[in-house]
Amino acid sequence: MEKVRQPSHAGSWYTDNPTKLSSDLEEWLKAAGLTKSPHVRGVIAPHAGYSYSGPAAAYAFGNIDPTNISRIFLLGPSHHYYTPRCALSTATVYKTPIGDLPVDVEMIKELKAMGKFGMMDLRVDEAEHSMEMHLPYLAKVFEGHDVKVVPILVGSVSAENEAMYGELLAKYVDDPKNFFSVSSDFCHWGSRFNYVHYEKEHGPIHKSIEALDKMGMDIIETGDPDAFKKYLLEFDNTICGRHPISIFLHMLKHCSSKIKINFLRYEQSSQCQTMRDSSVSYASAAAKLES
């Protein structure tokens, strides 16, 4: 029986007008001017409202060559629902204003049988925006292609369990038909986020934030999940997708393919000058098979 996840953030976080949404996405993808590569096997992309992070996200999704891909694993952090585990979707289809993405229910069954995943009900699924904000881009890039999604909500997972999930999912990286869309914003800075780390030697606050984010991005590019964990413990940077990124790093470490993450774009929602300001950072990366 069909169980539909509605695009609950359409009309607020992004337009629910299909024509407008389609043309916005096309415009941003064109502006990024990237060459599609069949070697790109995954992306890290932001999940803020499209007026904030839509243009930056194009630098991730614009790399995708959809030709040989038939399955997309979505890894998104949980913002509202507490779970110490990863949870699988119970929906059979994810709707977007520009086309529906069927859920790979067979793969969901396969993962569930491992006994390590919880299940999220439709209410939790629809309340969460982290994976939904990737869907219109994926629907656009995979237009006319037969593709299914495997949505995995990543809870407050311990370091040990990040490694465990990474090892469990690593084998799927080696199948070139699989693709991975990892959802994360970067630094949430300001008193409203309870995070005001500032190193004066960088000059203005926004430059300090950029230096902190770039340090994290450089570590992610090394592919070392332990170094990333150490960075997070030291600076506590408010990267909301820290757990999905960590699991993805463990997946790349344990798979047989040699895949390298490269960041292609970095933006901030605004440039903080004073301690009263606030901003969110957006970073887009492609994970590419090294020949």
Coordinates of C-alpha atoms in Angstrom, one line a residue, residues 69-74 101 138 142 147-151 177-181:
I69 CA 22.7 5.7 -10.7
S70 CA 19.5 3.8 -9.6
R71 CA 19.5 4.3 -5.8
I72 CA 20.2 7.3 -3.5
F73 CA 20.9 6.9 0.2
L74 CA 19.9 10.0 2.1
L101 CA 10.8 9.9 -5.6
L138 CA 17.6 15.3 -6.6
F142 CA 17.5 12.7 -11.9
V147 CA 15.8 6.2 -9.3
K148 CA 14.7 5.2 -5.7
V149 CA 15.6 6.8 -2.4
V150 CA 16.7 5.2 0.9
P151 CA 16.1 7.8 3.6
K177 CA 24.6 2.2 -8.9
N178 CA 24.4 3.7 -5.4
F179 CA 24.7 7.4 -4.6
F180 CA 24.9 9.2 -1.2
S181 CA 23.4 12.5 -0.3

